[in-house]
Coordinates of C-alpha atoms in Angstrom, one line a residue:
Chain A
X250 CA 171.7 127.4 149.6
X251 CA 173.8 126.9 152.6
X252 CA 176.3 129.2 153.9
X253 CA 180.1 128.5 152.9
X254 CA 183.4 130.4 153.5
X255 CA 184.4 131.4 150.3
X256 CA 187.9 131.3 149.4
X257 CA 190.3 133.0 147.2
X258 CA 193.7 131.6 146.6
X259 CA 196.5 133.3 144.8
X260 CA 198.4 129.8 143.2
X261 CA 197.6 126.4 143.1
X262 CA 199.4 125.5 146.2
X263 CA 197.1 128.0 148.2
X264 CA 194.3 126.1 146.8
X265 CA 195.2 122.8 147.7
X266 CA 196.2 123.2 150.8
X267 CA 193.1 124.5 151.5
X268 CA 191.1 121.4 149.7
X269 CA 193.2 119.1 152.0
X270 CA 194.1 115.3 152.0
X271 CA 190.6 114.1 152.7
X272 CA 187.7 114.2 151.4
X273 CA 185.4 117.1 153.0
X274 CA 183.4 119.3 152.0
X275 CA 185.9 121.3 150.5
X276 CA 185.3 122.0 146.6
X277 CA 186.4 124.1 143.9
X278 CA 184.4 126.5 141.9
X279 CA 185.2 127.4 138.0
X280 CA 182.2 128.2 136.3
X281 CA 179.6 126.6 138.7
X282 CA 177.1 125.7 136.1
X283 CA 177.3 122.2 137.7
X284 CA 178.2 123.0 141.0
X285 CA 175.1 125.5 141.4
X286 CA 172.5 123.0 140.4
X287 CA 174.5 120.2 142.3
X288 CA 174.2 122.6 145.9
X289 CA 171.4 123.7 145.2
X290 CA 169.5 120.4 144.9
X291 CA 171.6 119.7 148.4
X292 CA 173.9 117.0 146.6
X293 CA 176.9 119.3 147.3
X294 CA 177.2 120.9 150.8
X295 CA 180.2 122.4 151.2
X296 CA 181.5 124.4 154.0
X297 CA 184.0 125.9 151.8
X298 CA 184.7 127.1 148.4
X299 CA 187.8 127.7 146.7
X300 CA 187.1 130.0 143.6
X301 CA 190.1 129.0 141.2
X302 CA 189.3 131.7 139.0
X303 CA 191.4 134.3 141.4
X304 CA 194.4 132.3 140.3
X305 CA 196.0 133.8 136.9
X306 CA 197.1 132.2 134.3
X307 CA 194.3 129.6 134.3
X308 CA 192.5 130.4 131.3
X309 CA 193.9 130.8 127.9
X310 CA 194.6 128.9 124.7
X311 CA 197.8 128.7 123.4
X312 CA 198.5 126.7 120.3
X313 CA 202.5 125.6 120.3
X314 CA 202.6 124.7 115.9
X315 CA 204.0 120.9 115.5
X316 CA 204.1 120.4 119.1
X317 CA 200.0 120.7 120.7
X318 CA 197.6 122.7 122.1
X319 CA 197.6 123.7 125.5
X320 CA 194.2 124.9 126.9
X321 CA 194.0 126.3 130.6
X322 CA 191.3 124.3 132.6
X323 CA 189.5 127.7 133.2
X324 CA 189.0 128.1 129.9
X325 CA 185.1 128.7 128.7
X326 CA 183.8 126.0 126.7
X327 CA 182.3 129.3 124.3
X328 CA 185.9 130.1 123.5
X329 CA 186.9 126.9 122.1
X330 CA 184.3 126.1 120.0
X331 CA 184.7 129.5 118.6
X332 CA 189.0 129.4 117.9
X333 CA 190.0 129.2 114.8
X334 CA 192.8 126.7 115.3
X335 CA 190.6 124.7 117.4
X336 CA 188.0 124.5 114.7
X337 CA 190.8 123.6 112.2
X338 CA 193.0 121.3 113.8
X339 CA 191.5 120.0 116.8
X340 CA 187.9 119.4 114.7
X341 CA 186.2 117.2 117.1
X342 CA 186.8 119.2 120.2
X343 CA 185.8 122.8 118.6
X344 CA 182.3 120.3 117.5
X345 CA 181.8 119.0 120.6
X346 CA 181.9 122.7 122.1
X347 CA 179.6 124.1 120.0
X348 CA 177.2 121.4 121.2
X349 CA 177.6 121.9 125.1
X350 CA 174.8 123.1 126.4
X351 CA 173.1 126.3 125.9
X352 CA 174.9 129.9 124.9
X353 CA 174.3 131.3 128.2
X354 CA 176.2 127.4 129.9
X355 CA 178.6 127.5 127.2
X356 CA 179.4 131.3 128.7
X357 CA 180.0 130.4 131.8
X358 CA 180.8 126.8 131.7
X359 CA 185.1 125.6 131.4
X360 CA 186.2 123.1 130.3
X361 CA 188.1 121.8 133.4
X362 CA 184.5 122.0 135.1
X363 CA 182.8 120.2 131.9
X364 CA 185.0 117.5 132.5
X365 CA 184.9 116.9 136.2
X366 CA 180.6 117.6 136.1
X367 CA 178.8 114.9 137.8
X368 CA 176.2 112.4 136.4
X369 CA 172.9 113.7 135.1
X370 CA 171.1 110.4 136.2
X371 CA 167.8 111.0 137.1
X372 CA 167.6 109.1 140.8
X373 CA 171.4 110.6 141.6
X374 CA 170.3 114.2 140.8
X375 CA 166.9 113.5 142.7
X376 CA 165.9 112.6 146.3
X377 CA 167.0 109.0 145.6
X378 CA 169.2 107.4 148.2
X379 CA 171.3 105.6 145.6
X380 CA 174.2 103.5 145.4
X381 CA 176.4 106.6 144.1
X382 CA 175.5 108.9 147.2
X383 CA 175.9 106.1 149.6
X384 CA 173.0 103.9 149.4
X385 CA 172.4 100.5 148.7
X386 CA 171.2 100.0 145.1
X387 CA 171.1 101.6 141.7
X388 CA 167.1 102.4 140.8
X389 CA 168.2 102.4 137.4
X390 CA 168.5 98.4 137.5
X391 CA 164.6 98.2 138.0
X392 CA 163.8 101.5 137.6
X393 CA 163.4 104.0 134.4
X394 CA 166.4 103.3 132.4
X395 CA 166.0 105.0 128.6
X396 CA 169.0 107.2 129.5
X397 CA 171.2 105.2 131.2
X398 CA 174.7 102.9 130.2
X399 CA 174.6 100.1 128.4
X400 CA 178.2 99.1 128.7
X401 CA 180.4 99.4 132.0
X402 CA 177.7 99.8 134.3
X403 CA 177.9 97.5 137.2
X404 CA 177.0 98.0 139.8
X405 CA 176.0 101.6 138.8
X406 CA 174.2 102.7 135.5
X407 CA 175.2 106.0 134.8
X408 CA 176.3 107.6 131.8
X409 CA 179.4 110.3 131.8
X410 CA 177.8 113.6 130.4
X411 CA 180.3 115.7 129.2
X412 CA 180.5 115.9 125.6
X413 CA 184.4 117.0 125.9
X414 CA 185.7 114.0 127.2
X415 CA 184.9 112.2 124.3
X416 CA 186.1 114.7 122.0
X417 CA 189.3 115.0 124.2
X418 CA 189.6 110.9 124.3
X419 CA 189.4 110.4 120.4
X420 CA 192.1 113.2 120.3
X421 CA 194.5 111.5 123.3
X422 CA 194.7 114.8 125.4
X423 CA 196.5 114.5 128.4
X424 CA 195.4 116.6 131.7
X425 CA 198.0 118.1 133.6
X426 CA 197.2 118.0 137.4
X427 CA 198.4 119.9 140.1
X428 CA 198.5 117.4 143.3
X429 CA 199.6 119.7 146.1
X430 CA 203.1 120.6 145.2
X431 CA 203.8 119.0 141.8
X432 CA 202.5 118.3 138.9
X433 CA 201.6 115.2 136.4
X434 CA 200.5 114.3 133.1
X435 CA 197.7 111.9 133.0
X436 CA 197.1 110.4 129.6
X437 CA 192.7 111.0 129.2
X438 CA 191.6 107.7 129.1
X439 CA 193.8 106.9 132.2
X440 CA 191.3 109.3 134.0
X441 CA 187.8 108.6 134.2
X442 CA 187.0 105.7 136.2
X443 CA 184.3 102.8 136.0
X444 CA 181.9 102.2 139.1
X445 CA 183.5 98.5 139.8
X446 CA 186.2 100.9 140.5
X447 CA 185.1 103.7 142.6
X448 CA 181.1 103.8 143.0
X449 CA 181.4 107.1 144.2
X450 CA 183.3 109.2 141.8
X451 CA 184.2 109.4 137.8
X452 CA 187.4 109.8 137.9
X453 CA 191.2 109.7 139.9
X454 CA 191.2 112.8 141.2
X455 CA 192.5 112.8 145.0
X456 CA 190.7 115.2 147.4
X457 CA 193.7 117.9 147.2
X458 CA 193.8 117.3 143.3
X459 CA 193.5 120.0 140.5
X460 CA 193.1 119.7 136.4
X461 CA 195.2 123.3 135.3
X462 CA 195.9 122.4 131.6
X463 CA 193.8 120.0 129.0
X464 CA 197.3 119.0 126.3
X465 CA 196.6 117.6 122.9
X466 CA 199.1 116.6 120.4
X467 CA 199.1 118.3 117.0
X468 CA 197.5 115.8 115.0
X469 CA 199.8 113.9 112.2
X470 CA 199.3 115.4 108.4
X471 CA 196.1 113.2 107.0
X472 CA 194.6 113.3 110.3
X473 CA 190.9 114.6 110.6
X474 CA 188.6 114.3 113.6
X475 CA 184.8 115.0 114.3
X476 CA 182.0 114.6 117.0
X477 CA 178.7 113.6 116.7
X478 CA 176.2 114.3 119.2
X479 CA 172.7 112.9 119.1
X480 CA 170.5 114.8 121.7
X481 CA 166.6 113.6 122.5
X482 CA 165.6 117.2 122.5
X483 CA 166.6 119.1 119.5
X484 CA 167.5 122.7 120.6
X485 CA 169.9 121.2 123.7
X486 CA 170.1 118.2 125.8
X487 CA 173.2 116.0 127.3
X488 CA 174.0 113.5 124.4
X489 CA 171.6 110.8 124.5
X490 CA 174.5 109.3 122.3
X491 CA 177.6 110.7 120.9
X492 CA 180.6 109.8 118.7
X493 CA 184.5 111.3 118.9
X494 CA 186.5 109.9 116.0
X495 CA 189.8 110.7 115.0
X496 CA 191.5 109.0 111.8
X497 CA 194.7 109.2 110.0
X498 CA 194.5 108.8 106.2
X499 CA 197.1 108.0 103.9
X500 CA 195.0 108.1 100.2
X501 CA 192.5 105.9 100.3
X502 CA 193.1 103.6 103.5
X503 CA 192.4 104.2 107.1
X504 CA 196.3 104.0 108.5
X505 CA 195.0 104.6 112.2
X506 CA 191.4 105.5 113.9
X507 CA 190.3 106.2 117.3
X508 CA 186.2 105.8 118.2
X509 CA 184.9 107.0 121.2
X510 CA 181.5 107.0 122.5
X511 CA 179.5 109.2 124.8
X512 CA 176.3 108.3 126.7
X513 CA 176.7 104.6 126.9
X514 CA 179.1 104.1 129.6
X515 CA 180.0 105.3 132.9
X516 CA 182.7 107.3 131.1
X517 CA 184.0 108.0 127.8
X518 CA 184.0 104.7 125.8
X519 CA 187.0 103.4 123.6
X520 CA 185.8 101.0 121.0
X521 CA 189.1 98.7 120.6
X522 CA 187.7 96.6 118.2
X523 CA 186.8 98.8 115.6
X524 CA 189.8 101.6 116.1
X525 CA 192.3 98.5 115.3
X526 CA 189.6 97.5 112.4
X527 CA 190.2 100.5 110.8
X528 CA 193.5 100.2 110.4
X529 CA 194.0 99.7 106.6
X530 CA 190.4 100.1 105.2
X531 CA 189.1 101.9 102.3
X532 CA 186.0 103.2 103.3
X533 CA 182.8 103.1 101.5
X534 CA 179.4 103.3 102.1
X535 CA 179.3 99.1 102.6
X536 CA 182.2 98.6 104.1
X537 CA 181.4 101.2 106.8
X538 CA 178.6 99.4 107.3
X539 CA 180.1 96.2 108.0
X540 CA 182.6 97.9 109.9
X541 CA 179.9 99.9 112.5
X542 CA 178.6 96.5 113.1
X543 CA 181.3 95.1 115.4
X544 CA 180.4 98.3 117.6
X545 CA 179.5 97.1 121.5
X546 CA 178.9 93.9 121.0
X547 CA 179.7 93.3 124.7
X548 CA 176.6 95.6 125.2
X549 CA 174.3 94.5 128.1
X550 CA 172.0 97.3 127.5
X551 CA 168.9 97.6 130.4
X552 CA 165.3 97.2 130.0
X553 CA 164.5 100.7 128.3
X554 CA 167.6 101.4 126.4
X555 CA 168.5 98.6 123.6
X556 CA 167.7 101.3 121.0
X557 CA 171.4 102.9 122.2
X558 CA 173.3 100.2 120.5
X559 CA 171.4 100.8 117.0
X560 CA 172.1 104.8 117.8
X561 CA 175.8 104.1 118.4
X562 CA 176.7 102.6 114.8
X563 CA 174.8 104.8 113.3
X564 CA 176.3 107.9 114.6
X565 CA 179.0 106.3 114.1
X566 CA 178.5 105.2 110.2
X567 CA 177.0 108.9 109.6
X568 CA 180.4 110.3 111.0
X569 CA 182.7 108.5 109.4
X570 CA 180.8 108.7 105.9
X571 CA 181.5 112.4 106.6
X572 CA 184.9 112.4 107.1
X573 CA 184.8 110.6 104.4
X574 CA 182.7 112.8 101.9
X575 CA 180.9 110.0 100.9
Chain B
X280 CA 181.0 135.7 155.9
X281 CA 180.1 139.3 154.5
X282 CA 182.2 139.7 151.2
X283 CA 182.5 143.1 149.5
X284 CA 181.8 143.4 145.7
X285 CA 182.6 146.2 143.2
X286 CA 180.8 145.9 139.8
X287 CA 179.0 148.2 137.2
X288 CA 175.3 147.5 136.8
X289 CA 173.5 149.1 133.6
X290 CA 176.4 151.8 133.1
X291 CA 176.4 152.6 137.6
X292 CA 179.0 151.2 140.0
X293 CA 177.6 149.7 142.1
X294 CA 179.3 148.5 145.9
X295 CA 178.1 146.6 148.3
X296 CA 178.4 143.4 151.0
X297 CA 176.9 140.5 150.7
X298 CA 177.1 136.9 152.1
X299 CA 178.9 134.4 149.1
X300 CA 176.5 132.3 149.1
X301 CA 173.8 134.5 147.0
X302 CA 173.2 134.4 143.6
X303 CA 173.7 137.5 140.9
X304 CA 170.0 136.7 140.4
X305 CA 169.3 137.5 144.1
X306 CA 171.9 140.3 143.9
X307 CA 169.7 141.7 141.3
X308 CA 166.0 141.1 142.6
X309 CA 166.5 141.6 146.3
X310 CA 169.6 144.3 146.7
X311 CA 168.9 146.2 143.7
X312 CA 165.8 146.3 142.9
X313 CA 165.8 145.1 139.5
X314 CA 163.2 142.6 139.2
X315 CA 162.9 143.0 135.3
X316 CA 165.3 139.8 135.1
X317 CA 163.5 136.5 136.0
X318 CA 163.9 133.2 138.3
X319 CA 162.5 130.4 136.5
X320 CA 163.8 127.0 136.7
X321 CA 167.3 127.9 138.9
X322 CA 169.2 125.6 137.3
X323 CA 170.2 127.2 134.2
X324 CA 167.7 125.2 131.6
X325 CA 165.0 128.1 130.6
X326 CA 166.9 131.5 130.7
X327 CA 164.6 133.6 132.1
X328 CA 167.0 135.2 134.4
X329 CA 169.5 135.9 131.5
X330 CA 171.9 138.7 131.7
X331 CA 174.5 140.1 129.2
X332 CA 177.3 139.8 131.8
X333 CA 181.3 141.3 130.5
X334 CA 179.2 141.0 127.0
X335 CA 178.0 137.7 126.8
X336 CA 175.0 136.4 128.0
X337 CA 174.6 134.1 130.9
X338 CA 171.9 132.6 133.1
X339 CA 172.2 135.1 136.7
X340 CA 170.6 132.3 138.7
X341 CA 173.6 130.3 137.9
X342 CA 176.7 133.1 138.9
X343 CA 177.2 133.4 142.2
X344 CA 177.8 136.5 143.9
X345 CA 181.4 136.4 144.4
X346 CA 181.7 136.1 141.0
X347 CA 180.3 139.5 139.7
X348 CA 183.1 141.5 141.3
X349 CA 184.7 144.0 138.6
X350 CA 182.1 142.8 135.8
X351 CA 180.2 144.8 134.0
X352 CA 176.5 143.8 134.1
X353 CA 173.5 144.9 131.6
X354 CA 170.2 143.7 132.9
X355 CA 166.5 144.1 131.0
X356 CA 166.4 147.6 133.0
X357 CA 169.4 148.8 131.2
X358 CA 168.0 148.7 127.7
X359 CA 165.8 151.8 127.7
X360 CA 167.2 155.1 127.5
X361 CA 166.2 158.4 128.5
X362 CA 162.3 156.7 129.0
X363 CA 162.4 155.3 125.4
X364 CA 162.4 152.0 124.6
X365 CA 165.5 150.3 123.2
X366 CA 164.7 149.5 119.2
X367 CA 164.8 145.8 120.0
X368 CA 162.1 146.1 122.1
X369 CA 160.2 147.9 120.0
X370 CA 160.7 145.3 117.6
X371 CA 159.1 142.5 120.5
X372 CA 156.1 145.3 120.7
X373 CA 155.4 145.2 116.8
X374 CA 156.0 141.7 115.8
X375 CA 153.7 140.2 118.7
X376 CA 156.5 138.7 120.3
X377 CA 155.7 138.9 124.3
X378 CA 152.8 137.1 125.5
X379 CA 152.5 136.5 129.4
X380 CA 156.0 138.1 128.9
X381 CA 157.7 136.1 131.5
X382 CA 160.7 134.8 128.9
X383 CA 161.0 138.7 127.4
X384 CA 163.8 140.3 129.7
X385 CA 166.2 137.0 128.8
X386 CA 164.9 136.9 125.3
X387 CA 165.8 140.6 125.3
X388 CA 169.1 139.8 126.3
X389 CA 170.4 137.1 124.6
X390 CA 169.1 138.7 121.3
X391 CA 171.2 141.9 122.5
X392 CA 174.2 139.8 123.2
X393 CA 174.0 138.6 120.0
X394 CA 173.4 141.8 118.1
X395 CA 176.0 143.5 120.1
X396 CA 178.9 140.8 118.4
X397 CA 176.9 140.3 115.3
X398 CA 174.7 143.1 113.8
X399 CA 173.6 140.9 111.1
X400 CA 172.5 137.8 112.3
X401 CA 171.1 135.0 110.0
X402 CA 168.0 133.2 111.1
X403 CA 170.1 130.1 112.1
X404 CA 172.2 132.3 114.4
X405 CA 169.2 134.2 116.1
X406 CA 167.8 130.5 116.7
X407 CA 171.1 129.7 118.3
X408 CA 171.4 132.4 120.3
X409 CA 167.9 132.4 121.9
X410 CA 168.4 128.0 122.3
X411 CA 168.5 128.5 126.5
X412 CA 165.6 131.1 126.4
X413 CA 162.1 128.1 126.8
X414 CA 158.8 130.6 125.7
X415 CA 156.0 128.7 125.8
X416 CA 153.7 131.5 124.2
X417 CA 154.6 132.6 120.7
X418 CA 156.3 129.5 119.3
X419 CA 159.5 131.2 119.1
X420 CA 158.6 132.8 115.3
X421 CA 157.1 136.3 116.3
X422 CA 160.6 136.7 118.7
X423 CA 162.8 135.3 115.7
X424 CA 161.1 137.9 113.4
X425 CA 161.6 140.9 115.7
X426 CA 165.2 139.9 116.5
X427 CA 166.0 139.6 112.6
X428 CA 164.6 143.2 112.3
X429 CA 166.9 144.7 114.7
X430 CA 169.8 144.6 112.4
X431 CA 172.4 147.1 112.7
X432 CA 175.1 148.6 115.4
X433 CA 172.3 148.7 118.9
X434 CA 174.1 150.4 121.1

């Protein structure tokens, strides 16, 4: 590993003055479960780092009743799947915790981190001059795709790995980011960016730009929420596909519903037309059935990964028959 | 740049300077000494270099230096006592559970981080709390069994 100044601000200005208005090879540390394996395979190289974890008040959990939850970006991802509030209220993010990773990641890993973590695709992470780290072309296209998007994907493939995001996008958190002197509220799925947009990075974030607090509203009374995570190895794996839902019930019928996908886009994937067809169902075993099967029809999956598109309804079915108890 | 660090390392403050850009894994092997924990993959997928670190456990090849300063560390080393083996690892010896014994110290100590919050583990919790540690000797029952024996306060 090269040699870096390591640097330890007091507040968030410190910090992003010291990131700076351009891009360089100036990065922030949190957990560095990512950022390790990153330098260390020489995709990062940065001269310095700036360790946010010497800035207080970065980690906690704070749960305001009727109002939302407000989680610190530093916050491990071990600690949220383990709150009880979390695991009550906020159903599909405490799920989609308990499924990051490994113990000993889950330890170390925040959630800020989880959701800024790079693309696990195989010719990015290896010594593949690809389109994402300033080559020419995407080897997925003609390469080994099995893992790889099937929606959103031109002109690269990738999938987004974090299994929070989704979790976080079926719930509509908002991130609170600190850009050099103020702060803003970004609304999740106003984040995460497609590669027709920017080939080289996942989401908005300018280069003196810092995620401090994950918001999510309290969810309405009838609301429930889960997260579905199918992995290729049992034990853990990134999602090879995954499922957020939230839904609002009133009785029987569905009065809202929000489906998000993981693993077969570039980021976290809203499903429009099923969320609005939803809307005023009464779910049964059939009906869900007929329902999963407007999922991604706009799919264009690759050579190696059709089977992604069958996966995705039937995560999908298999959740929503749960939170349906049927 | 030389930073200084001040941690505890198996119940011993430890101090010393070291450039930022090594890992508590190097920390461990080259500094100290200890080369009971591991380096396998480096990148955080088999656990071998696991350490119970502020008491939970995490992979050391994956913490950098910088960020050991003021925790409290337990490594493999830390488990025996006055030259007598820590009951958990007596439990490895009887149930067969080390082979080329190159998983054991991060078996050891994700099974201790466990036992240390929950004395009473069921079989599904042991599994989840050994799910970063890759053997690819016993087939994962013969540690499972010893862990499941060590019930009770360990410390």
């Amino acid at each position: 590993m090269k040699n870096f100044t390591y640097f330890q601000p007091e507040n968030l200005k410190d910090a992003a003055k010291q990131l700076g208005n351009n891009w360089k090879d100036r990065l922030l540390i949190a957990g560095g479960t990512d950022l390790l394996g990153l330098m260390k395979h020489n995709l990062e190289r940065p001269d310095v780092l700036i360790n946010l974890k010497s800035i207080a008040g970065l980690e906690k959990i704070e749960y305001l009743p009727g109002k939302e939850l407000r989680i610190g970006a530093l916050t491990k991802i071990t600690d949220i799947a383990e709150h009880p509030v979390i695991r009550e209220k906020f159903t599909a993010l405490a799920e989609a915790a308990g499924q990051v990773a490994s113990p000993q990641l889950r330890n170390m890993g925040t959630i800020g981190g989880n959701i800024c973590q790079r693309p696990r695709c195989w010719y990015y992470r290896g010594d593949f001059n690809c389109l994402r780290k300033g080559g020419d072309i995407c080897f997925a296209v003609e390469g080994r795709n099995k893992f790889h998007c099937i929606i959103g994907g031109a002109p690269c493939f990738i999938v987004h790995p974090s299994d929070l995001a989704v979790a976080l996008q079926a719930l509509e958190a908002k991130l609170i980011i600190f850009s050099g002197k103020k702060s803003k509220s970004v609304a999740i799925k106003d984040f995460f960016v497609l590669p027709d947009a920017d080939v080289y990075r996942e989401n908005i974030l300018k280069p003196n730009e810092i995620i401090t607090e994950i918001h999510i509203p309290e969810p309405a009374s009838g609301c429930q929420s889960g997260y579905l995570k199918f992995q290729e190895r049992e034990v853990w794996d990134f999602a090879t596909v995954s499922v957020g839902v939230s839904i609002k019930k009133n009785a029987n019928f569905i009065e809202t519903g929000l489906v998000v996908f993981g693993g077969v886009a570039p980021r976290p994937w809203i499903e429009q037309k099923i969320s609005q067809a939803l809307t005023g169902t009464i779910l049964k075993e059939n009906t869900i059935s007929e329902l999963t099967d407007i999922c991604l029809q706009d799919a264009e999956p690759l050579e190696e990964n059709k089977y992604k598109v069958v996966l995705a309804k039937n995560l999908l079915k298999n959740l929503l028959m749960r939170l349906n108890n049927i | 740049m030389t930073i200084e660090l001040n941690f505890t390392i198996n119940e011993k403050k430890i101090t010393l300077k070291t450039e930022p850009n090594r890992r508590l894994l190097d920390i461990l092997r080259q500094e100290l000494n200890l080369t009971g924990t591991k380096e396998g993959c480096a990148i955080g997928e088999c656990g071998a270099c696991t350490v119970v670190m502020n008491g939970k456990a995490v992979n050391s090849c994956l913490v950098l230096a910088p960020q050991i300063n003021g925790a409290e560390i337990l490594t493999v080393e830390g488990l025996e006592k006055d030259q007598r083996l820590h009951f958990l690892q007596e439990n490895f010896l009887k149930h067969g559970a080390v082979q080329c014994g190159f998983c054991t110290p991060g078996m050891l100590m994700s099974a201790y981080a466990l036992l240390s919050k929950n004395p009473n583990p069921t079989e599904a919790e042991v599994k989840e709390a050994i799910a970063g540690n890759l053997c690819r000797c016993t087939g994962y029952k013969q540690i499972i069994d010893a862990i499941l024996e060590t019930e009770g306060d360990i410390k």
